[in-house]
Coordinates of C-alpha atoms in Angstrom, one line a residue:
X813 CA -0.1 0.0 0.0
X814 CA 1.1 3.4 -0.6
X815 CA 1.8 5.4 2.5
X816 CA 2.6 8.9 0.9
X817 CA 1.0 11.0 -1.9
X818 CA 2.5 10.9 -5.5
X819 CA 4.8 13.7 -6.4
X820 CA 2.0 15.7 -8.4
X821 CA -0.8 15.4 -5.7
X822 CA 0.6 17.9 -3.3
X823 CA 1.2 20.3 -6.2
X824 CA -2.4 19.8 -7.1
X825 CA -3.5 20.8 -3.5
X826 CA -1.5 24.0 -3.8
X827 CA -3.1 24.7 -7.0
X828 CA -6.8 24.3 -5.8
X829 CA -5.7 26.6 -2.7
X830 CA -4.2 29.1 -5.4
X831 CA -7.6 28.9 -7.1
X832 CA -9.7 29.4 -3.9
X833 CA -7.4 32.2 -2.5
X834 CA -7.9 34.0 -6.2
X835 CA -11.5 33.4 -6.3
X836 CA -11.7 35.2 -2.9
X837 CA -9.3 37.9 -3.7
X838 CA -11.3 38.7 -6.8
X839 CA -14.9 38.1 -5.4
X840 CA -15.7 41.7 -4.4
X841 CA -15.3 42.8 -8.3
X842 CA -17.2 39.9 -9.8
X843 CA -19.9 39.7 -7.4
X844 CA -20.2 43.1 -6.8
X845 CA -19.5 44.2 -3.1
X846 CA -16.6 46.5 -3.4
X847 CA -18.7 49.2 -1.9
X848 CA -18.8 47.0 1.5
X849 CA -15.7 48.0 2.9
X850 CA -15.3 45.4 5.6
X851 CA -16.3 42.3 3.2
X852 CA -14.5 43.7 0.5
X853 CA -11.1 44.4 2.2
X854 CA -11.2 41.2 4.1
X855 CA -11.6 39.2 0.7
X856 CA -8.8 41.1 -0.7
X857 CA -6.4 40.5 2.0
X858 CA -7.2 37.0 3.0
X859 CA -7.6 36.1 -0.5
X860 CA -4.2 37.6 -1.3
X861 CA -2.5 35.9 1.6
X862 CA -3.9 32.7 0.9
X863 CA -2.7 32.9 -2.7
X864 CA 0.8 34.0 -2.0
X865 CA 1.2 31.3 1.0
X866 CA 0.1 28.6 -1.5
X867 CA 2.5 29.9 -4.3
X868 CA 5.5 29.7 -2.0
X869 CA 4.3 26.2 -1.0
X870 CA 4.6 25.0 -4.5
X871 CA 8.4 26.0 -4.3
X872 CA 9.5 24.8 -1.0
X873 CA 6.9 23.1 1.4
X874 CA 6.8 23.7 4.8
X875 CA 4.0 22.8 7.4
X876 CA 3.9 26.2 8.6
X877 CA 2.5 27.1 5.4
X878 CA -0.5 25.0 5.8
X879 CA -1.0 25.9 9.3
X880 CA -1.3 29.5 8.1
X881 CA -3.8 28.6 5.4
X882 CA -5.8 26.8 7.6
X883 CA -6.1 29.6 10.0
X884 CA -6.9 32.0 6.9
X885 CA -9.6 29.4 6.0
X886 CA -11.2 29.3 9.3
X887 CA -10.9 33.1 9.6
X888 CA -12.7 33.4 6.1
X889 CA -15.4 31.3 7.6
X890 CA -16.2 33.5 10.7
X891 CA -15.3 36.9 9.3
X892 CA -18.7 37.6 7.9
X893 CA -20.2 37.4 11.7
X894 CA -17.1 38.8 13.3
X895 CA -16.9 41.8 10.9
X896 CA -20.5 42.5 10.8
X897 CA -21.4 41.8 7.0
X898 CA -23.2 38.8 7.6
X899 CA -26.3 40.3 6.0
X900 CA -24.8 40.5 2.8
X901 CA -25.5 37.0 1.3
X902 CA -23.1 37.0 -1.8
X903 CA -20.0 38.1 0.6
X904 CA -21.0 35.6 3.1
X905 CA -21.2 32.8 0.6
X906 CA -17.8 33.9 -1.0
X907 CA -16.0 33.8 2.2
X908 CA -17.4 30.5 3.5
X909 CA -16.8 28.5 0.3
X910 CA -13.3 29.8 -0.1
X911 CA -12.8 29.3 3.7
X912 CA -14.1 25.8 3.4
X913 CA -11.8 24.6 0.4
X914 CA -8.7 26.4 1.9
X915 CA -9.2 24.9 5.2
X916 CA -10.1 21.4 4.2
X917 CA -7.2 21.3 1.7
X918 CA -4.7 22.6 4.3
X919 CA -6.0 19.9 6.7
X920 CA -5.7 17.2 4.3
X921 CA -2.0 18.2 3.1
X922 CA -1.0 18.3 6.9
X923 CA -2.8 14.9 7.5
X924 CA -1.0 13.3 4.2
X925 CA 2.6 15.0 5.0
X926 CA 2.7 13.6 8.4
X927 CA 2.9 10.1 7.2
X928 CA -0.5 9.1 8.4
X929 CA -2.1 6.4 6.2
X930 CA -4.7 6.5 4.1
X931 CA -7.2 4.3 6.4
X932 CA -6.9 2.1 9.2
X933 CA -8.4 -0.9 7.6

């Protein structure tokens, strides 16, 4: 049985994270909430940070990058309520979906890179 990921799979995780980060960073423009200051600035900052961290992970992987993206993903999920823009449904949807994707991919990458098996069966 394989205990580790293939060479291309970790890069696929990073590409998915880059796409999610870019999606969040560009969401204020294509979903039309640039006038909502808190929502737009949070999307721009968190999306850019996620993207930059994932690009860095493509070149030299460190677990700290995945921990940072996991934290940013969780922040993106709770930000609409913490920053007070939960009434703006398009911004909430963009933040929650991107946050879930980023946090899940980071968690999966951390799980597989620490040598844990795919299953215990």
